[in-house]
Coordinates of C-alpha atoms in Angstrom, one line a residue:
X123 CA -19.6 4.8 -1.3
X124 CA -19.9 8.2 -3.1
X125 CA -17.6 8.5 -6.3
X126 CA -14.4 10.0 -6.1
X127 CA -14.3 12.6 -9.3
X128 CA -11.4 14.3 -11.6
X129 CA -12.2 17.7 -10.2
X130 CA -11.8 16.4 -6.2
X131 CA -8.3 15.0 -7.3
X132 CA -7.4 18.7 -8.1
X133 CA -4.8 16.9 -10.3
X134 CA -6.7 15.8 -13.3
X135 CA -6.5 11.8 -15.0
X136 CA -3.5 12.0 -16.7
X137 CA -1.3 9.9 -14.4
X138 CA -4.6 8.3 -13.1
X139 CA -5.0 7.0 -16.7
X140 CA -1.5 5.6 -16.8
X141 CA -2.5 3.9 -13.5
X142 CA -5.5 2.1 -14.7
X143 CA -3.6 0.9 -17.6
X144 CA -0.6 -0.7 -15.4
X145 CA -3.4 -2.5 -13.4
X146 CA -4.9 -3.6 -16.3
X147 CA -1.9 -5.3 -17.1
X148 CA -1.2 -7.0 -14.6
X149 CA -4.8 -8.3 -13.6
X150 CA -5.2 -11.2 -15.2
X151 CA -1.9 -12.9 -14.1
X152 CA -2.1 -15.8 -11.5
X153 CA -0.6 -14.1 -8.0
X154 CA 0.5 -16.0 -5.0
X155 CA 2.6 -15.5 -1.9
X156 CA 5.5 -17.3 -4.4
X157 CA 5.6 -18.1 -7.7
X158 CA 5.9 -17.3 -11.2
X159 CA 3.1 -14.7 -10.7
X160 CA 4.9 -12.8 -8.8
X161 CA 7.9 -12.4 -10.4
X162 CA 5.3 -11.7 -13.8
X163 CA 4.2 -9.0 -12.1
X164 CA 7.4 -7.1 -10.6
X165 CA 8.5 -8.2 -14.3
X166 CA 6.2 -5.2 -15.4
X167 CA 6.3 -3.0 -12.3
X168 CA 9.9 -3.0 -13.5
X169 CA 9.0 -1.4 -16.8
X170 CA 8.2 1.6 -15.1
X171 CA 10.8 2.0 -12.3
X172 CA 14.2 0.2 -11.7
X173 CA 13.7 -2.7 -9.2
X174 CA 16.0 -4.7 -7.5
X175 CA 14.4 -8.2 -7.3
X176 CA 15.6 -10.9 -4.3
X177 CA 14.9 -14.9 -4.2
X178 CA 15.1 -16.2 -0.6
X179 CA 15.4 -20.1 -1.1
X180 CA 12.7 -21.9 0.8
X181 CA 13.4 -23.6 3.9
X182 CA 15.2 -20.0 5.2
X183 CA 14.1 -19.1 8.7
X184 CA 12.5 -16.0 8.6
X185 CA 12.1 -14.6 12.2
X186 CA 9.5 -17.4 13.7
X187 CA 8.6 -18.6 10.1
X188 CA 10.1 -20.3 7.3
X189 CA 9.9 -19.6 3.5
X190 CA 7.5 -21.7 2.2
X191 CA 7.8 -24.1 -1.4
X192 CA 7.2 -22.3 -4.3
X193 CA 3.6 -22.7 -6.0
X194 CA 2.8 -22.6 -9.5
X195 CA 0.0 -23.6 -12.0
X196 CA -0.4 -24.2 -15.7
X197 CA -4.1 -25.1 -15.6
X198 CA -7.3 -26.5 -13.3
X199 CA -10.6 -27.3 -14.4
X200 CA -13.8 -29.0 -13.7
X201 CA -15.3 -30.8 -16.6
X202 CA -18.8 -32.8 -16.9
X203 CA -19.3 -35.9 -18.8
X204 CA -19.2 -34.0 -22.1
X205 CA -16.1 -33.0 -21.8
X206 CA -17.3 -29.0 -21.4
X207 CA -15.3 -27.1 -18.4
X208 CA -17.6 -25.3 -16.1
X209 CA -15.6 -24.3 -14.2
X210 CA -12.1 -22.9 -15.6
X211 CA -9.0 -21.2 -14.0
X212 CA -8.3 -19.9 -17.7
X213 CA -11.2 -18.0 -17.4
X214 CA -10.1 -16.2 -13.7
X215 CA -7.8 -16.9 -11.6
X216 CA -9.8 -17.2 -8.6
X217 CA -11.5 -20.0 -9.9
X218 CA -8.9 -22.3 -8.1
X219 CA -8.0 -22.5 -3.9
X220 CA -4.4 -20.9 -4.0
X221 CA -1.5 -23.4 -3.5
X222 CA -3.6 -26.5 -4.2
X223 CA -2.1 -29.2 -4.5
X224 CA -2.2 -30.9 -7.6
X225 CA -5.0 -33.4 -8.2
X226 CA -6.0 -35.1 -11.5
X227 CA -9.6 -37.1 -10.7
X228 CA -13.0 -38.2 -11.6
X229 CA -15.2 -38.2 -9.2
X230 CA -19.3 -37.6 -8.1
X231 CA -20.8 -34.4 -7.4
X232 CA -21.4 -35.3 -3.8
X233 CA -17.8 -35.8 -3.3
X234 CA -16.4 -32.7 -5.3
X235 CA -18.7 -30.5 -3.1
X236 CA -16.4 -31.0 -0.1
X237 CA -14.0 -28.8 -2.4
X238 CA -15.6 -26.1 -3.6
X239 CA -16.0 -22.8 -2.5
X240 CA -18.9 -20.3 -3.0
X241 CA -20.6 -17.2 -1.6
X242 CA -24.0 -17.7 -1.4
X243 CA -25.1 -14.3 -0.2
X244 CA -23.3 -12.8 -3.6
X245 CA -24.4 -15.9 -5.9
X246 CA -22.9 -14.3 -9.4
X247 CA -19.8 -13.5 -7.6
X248 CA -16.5 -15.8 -7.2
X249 CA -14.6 -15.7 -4.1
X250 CA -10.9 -15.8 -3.1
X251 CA -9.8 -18.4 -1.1
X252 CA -6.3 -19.8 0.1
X253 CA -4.2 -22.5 1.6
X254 CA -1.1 -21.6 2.1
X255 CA -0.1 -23.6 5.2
X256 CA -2.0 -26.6 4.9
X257 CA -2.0 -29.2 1.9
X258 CA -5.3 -28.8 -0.1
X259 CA -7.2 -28.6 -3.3
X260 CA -10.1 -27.3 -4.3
X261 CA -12.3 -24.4 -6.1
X262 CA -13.9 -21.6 -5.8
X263 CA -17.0 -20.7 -8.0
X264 CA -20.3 -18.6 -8.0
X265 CA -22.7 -20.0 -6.4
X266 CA -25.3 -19.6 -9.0
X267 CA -22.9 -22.2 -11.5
X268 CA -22.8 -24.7 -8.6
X269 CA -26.4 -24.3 -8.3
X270 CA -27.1 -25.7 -12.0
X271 CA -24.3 -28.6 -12.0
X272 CA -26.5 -31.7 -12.5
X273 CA -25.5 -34.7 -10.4
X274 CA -23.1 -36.8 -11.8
X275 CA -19.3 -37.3 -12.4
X276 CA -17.3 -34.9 -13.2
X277 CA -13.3 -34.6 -14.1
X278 CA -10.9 -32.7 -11.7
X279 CA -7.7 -31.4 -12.8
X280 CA -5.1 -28.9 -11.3
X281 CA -2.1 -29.3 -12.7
X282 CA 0.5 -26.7 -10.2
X283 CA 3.8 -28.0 -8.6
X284 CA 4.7 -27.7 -5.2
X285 CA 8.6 -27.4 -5.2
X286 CA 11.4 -26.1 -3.6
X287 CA 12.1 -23.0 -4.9
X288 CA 12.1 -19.0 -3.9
X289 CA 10.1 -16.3 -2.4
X290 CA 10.4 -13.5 -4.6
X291 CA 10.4 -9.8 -3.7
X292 CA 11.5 -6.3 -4.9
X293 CA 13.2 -2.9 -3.7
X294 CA 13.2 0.5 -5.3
X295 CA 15.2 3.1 -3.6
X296 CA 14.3 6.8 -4.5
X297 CA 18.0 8.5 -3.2
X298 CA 17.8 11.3 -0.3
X299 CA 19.7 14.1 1.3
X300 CA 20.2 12.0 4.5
X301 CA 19.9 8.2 5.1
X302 CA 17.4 7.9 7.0
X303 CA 14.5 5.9 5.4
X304 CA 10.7 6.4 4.5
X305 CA 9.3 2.8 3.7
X306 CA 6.4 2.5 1.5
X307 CA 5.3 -1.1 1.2
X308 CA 2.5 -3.1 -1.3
X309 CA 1.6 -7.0 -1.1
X310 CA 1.9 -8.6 -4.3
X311 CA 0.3 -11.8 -3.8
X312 CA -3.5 -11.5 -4.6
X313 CA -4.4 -12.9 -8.3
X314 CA -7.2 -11.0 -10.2
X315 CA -8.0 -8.5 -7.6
X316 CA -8.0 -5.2 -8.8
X317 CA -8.5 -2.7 -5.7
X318 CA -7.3 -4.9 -3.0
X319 CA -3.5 -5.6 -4.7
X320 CA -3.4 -4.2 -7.7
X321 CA -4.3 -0.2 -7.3
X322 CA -1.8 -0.2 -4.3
X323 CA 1.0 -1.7 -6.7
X324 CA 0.2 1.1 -9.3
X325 CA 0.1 4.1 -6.9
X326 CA 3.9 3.0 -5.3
X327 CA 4.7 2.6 -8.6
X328 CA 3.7 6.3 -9.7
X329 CA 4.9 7.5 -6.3
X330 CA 8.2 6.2 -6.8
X331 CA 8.5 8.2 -10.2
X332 CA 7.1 11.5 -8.6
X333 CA 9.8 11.4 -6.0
X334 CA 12.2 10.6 -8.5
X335 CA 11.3 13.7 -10.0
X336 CA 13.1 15.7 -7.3
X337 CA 16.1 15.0 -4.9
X338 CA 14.0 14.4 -1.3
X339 CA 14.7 14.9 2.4
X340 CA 14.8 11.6 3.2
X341 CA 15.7 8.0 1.1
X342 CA 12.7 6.0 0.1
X343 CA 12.9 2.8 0.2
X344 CA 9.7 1.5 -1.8
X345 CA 8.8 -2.7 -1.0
X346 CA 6.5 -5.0 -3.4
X347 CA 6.3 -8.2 -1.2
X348 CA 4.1 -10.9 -0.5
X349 CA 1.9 -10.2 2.5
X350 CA 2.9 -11.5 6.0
X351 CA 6.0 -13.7 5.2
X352 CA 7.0 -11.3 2.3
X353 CA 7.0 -8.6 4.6
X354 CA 8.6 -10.8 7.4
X355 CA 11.4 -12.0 5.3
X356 CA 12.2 -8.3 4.7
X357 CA 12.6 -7.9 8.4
X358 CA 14.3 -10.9 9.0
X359 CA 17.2 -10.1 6.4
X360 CA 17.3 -6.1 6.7
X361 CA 17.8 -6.1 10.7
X362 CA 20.5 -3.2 10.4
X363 CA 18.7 -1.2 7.8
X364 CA 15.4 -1.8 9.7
X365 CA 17.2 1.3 12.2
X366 CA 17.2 3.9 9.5
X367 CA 13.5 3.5 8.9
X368 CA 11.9 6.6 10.6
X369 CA 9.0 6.6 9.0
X370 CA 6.7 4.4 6.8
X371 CA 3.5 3.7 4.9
X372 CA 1.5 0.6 3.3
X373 CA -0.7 1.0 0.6
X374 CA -4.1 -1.1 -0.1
X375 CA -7.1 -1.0 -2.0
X376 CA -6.2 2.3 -3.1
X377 CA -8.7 2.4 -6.2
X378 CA -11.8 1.9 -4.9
X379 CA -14.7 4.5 -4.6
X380 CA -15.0 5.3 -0.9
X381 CA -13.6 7.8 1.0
X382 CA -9.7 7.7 1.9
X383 CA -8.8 5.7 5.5
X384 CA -5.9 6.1 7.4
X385 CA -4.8 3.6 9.9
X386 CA -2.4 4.6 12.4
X387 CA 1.1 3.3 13.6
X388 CA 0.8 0.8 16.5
X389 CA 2.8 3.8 18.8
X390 CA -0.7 6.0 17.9
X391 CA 1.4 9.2 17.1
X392 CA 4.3 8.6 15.2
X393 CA 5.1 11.7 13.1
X394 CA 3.4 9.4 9.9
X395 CA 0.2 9.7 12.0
X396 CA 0.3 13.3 12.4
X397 CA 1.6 14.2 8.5
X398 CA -1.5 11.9 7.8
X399 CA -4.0 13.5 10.0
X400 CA -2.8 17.2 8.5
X401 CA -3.2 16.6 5.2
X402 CA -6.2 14.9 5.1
X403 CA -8.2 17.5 7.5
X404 CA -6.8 20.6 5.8
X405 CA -7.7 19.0 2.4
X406 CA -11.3 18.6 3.6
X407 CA -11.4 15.5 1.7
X408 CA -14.0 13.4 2.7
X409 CA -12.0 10.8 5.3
X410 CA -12.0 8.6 7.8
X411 CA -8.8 8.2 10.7
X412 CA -8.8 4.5 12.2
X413 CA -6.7 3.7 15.4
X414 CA -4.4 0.7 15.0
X415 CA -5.5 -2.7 15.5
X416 CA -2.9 -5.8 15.1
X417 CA -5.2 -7.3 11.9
X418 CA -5.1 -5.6 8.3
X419 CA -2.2 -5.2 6.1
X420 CA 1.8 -5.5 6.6
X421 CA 1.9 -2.7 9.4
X422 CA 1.3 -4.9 11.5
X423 CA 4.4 -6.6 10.6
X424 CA 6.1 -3.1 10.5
X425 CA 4.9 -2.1 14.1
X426 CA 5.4 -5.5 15.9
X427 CA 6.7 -4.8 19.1
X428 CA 10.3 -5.7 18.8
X429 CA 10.2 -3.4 15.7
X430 CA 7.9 -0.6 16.2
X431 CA 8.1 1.3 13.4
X432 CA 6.2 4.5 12.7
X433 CA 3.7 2.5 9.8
X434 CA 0.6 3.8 9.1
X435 CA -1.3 2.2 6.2
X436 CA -3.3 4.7 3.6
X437 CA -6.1 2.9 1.9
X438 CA -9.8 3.7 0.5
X439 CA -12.2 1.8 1.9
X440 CA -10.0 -0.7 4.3
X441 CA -10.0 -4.3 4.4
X442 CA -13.0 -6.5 4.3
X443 CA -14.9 -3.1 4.4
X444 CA -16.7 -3.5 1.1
X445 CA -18.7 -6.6 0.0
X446 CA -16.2 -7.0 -3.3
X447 CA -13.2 -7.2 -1.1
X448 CA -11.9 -11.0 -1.5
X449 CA -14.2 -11.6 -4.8
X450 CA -14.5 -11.6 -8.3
X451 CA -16.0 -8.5 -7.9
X452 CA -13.1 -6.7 -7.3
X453 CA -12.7 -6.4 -10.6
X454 CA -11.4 -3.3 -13.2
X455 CA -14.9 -1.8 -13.0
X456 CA -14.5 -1.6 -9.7
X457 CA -11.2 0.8 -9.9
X458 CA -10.8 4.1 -11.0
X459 CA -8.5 6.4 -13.2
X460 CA -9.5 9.0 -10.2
X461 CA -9.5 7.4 -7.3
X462 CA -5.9 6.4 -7.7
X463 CA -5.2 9.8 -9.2
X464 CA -6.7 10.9 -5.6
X465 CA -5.0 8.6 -3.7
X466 CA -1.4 9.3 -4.9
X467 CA -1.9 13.0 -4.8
X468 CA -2.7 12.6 -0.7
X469 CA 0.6 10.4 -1.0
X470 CA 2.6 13.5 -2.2
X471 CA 0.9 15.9 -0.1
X472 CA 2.0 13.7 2.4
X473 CA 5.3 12.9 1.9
X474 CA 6.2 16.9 1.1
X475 CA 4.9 17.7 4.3
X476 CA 7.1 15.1 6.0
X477 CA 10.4 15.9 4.0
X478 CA 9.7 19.5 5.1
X479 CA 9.0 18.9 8.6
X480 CA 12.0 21.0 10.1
X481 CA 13.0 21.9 13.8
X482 CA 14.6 25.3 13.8
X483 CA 16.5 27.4 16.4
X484 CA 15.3 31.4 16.5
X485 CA 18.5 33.3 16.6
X486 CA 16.3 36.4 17.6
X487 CA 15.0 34.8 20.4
X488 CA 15.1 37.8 22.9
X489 CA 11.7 39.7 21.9
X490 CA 10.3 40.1 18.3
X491 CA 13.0 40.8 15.7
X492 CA 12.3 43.6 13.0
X493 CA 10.6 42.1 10.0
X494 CA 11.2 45.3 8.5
X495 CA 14.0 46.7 8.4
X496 CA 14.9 43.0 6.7
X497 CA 12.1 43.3 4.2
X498 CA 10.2 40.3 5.3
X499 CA 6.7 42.1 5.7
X500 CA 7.7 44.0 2.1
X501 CA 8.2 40.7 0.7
X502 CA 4.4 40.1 1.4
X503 CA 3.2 43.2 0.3
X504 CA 0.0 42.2 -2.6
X505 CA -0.1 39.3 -1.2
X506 CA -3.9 37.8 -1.0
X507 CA -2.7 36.0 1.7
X508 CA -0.1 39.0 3.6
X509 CA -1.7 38.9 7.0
X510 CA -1.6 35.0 7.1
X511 CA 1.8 34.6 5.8
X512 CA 2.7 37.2 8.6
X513 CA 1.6 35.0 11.5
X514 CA 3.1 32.1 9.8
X515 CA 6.4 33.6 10.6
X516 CA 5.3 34.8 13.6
X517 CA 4.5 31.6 14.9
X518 CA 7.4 29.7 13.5
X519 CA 9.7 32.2 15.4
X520 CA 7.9 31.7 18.4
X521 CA 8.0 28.0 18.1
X522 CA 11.5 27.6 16.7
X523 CA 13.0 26.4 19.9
X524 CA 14.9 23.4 18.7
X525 CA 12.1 21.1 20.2
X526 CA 8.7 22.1 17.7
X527 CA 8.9 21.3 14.7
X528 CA 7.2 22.7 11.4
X529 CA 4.0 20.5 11.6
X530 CA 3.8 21.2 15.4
X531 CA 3.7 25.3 14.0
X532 CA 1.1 24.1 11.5
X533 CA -1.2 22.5 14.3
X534 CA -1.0 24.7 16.9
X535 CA -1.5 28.1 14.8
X536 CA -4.0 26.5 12.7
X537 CA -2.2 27.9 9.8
X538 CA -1.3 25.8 6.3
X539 CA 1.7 23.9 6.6
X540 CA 2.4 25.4 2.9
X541 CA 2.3 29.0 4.5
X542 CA 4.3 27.6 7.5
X543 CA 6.9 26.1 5.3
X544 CA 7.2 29.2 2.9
X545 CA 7.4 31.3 5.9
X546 CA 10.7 29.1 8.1
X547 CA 12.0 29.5 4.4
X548 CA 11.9 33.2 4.3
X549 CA 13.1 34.0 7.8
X550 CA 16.1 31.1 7.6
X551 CA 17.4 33.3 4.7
X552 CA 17.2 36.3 6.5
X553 CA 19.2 34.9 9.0
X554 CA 16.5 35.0 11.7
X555 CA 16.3 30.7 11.9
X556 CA 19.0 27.8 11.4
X557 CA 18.2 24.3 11.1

């Protein structure tokens, strides 16, 4: 994967710095679908932007599912005869299979192996491993340390509880000029994994503050939620809000080195799709567009069928596409100040080009109206860009039939939405356009 660099973000390390640091925060704590962990972490998310934090009890039926027991852990360890932990969930925690079960045992190598988890084609590198659904214990180490245990016996602890409890999530709203929704969403409930959790978590975070920054088109609504049932139980209990969502985005391994990847909505070309697709060919960043597949991230939860939101998911290199996704190696090295920096600029890009994305009526319809006797081609007059902006707003008047919209101008004329946008602008206060 080639390096992403300051000078392709166009937008320097300053926020990317501020990035890094918030994932470096929360790395080391012990993430789960529920838990302590979890709330840890929207704990410090919550530092940096208001959140409104809900606890669904377990046993509630979330659409086909129910809300699991609640998982936590103090401590698991492996210890030989001497007493000396070779393997240690103080140390990372990935060391331990998540929601085990508690165990406290002494038992023979042999025995112990049917519990551990390795990755012998990466033998330096511990993997990720859980059991959500199905009552387990066990460990995951490199395979290199279970290489050079000695037989023997060996003490097994893990001391977690399995309770009753909540599944904990969190909203952020960023206020609009209409109520329609944008929904950006991130999982929460990966442990130490930087890319794949953890630079997703940090982009919303810094998304939610640009937004903030200005009043936008539309209200977004931004989600930190376990994955699957987090983004489930959203569903379940937001049925009537679920019909002001009109658009909506989930962000993964968004710090990573490769090249950006866009995923489409399960309808294919939702208007997310198309913002998408514009802003990362006119960029000419390097990038990949995938078609939607029902495996990956929440969007698939997003664009079920009953639901079928317009959900794309914006990522670097997707899902299981890089040999550190689901290991130890997806670590803080692994992440970058730019890459994040890079990946939240495309999110603004993005979401200005969708809060702009206006149909407009021609009130001149009837042949080409004067430009200039209303000073439109003087306004342009020096302009590097004159005979551009000129067929901007001839295009836009020749589209603005109530049923194109502003990106449709964009596509077709082959023009920068920028140029487009700046150019409905000019000729909606001449009086030439209404909205």
């Amino acid at each position: 994967m080639a390096p992403v660099t300051a000078a392709a973000t166009g937008s320097g390390t300053g926020t990317g710095e501020e990035m890094y640091r918030l994932v470096e925060r929360m790395y080391p704590l012990c993430r789960s679908i529920t838990g302590d962990g979890v709330r840890a972490t929207l704990d410090i998310v919550g530092e940096y932007i208001p959140l409104r934090v809900h606890e669904v009890p377990t046993g509630t039926k979330v659409l086909d599912w129910t809300v699991p027991q609640e998982w936590n852990i103090r401590d698991a360890y492996i210890a030989d005869a001497s007493g000396r932990r070779v393997v240690d969930f103080a140390a990372s925690s990935l060391h331990v299979l998540g929601y085990s079960v508690p165990v406290a045992a002494t038992m023979p190598l042999a025995e112990l192996r049917e519990h551990l988890y390795t990755l012998p084609e990466h033998p330096g590198w511990v993997p990720y491993r859980t059991s959500y659904y199905e009552p387990k214990w066990g460990f995951c180490l490199a395979q290199e340390t279970l290489d050079a245990l000695p037989d023997g016996e060996y003490e097994v602890c893990v001391d977690s509880t399995l309770a009753d409890g909540h599944l904990t999530y969190a909203e952020h709203v960023v206020p609009g000029q209409v109520s329609d929704e944008v929904l950006v969403s991130s999982h929460v409930c990966h442990p130490s994994l930087a890319n794949d959790n953890l630079a997703g978590i940090a982009v919303a975070t810094f998304l939610a503050r640009a937004l903030a920054e200005r009043t936008p088109y539309y209200t977004y609504r931004f989600l930190f939620a376990p994955g699957t049932i987090g983004a489930i139980t959203w569903l379940a209990r937001n049925a009537e809000r679920v019909r002001r969502v009109r658009h909506g985005l989930v962000l993964a391994c968004a710090g990573d080195p490769g090249p950006l990847t866009y995923k489409r909505s399960r309808r294919g070309d939702a208007e997310i799709d198309r913002v998408l697709h514009h802003v990362l060919t006119t960029s000419e960043r390097p990038h990949r567009i995938n078609e939607f597949t029902p495996y990956g991230y929440d969007e698939r939860q997003f664009c079920s069928p009953g639901f079928d939101l317009g959900v794309g998911s914006l990522s670097r290199t997707p899902y299981a596409g890089y040999p550190e996704y689901h290991t130890s190696a997806d670590n803080l090295d692994f992440v970058s100040p730019e890459a994040m920096a890079d990946t939240l600029a495309v999110c603004r890009e993005a979401f200005g080009v969708l809060d702009r994305n206006r149909r407009y009526v021609n009130l001149s319809p009837y042949g080409e109206p004067q430009l200039g006797r209303r000073g439109l081609y003087d306004s342009l007059g020096g302009r590097s860009d004159a005979k551009e902006a000129q067929m901007a707003m001839l295009w836009v008047l020749s589209l603005s039939d109530g049923e194109h919209g502003l990106l449709d101008v964009a596509e077709r004329s082959g023009l920068p939405f920028d140029t487009v946008a700046a150019a409905a602008g000019a000729l909606h206060d001449a009086g030439l356009l209404k909205a």
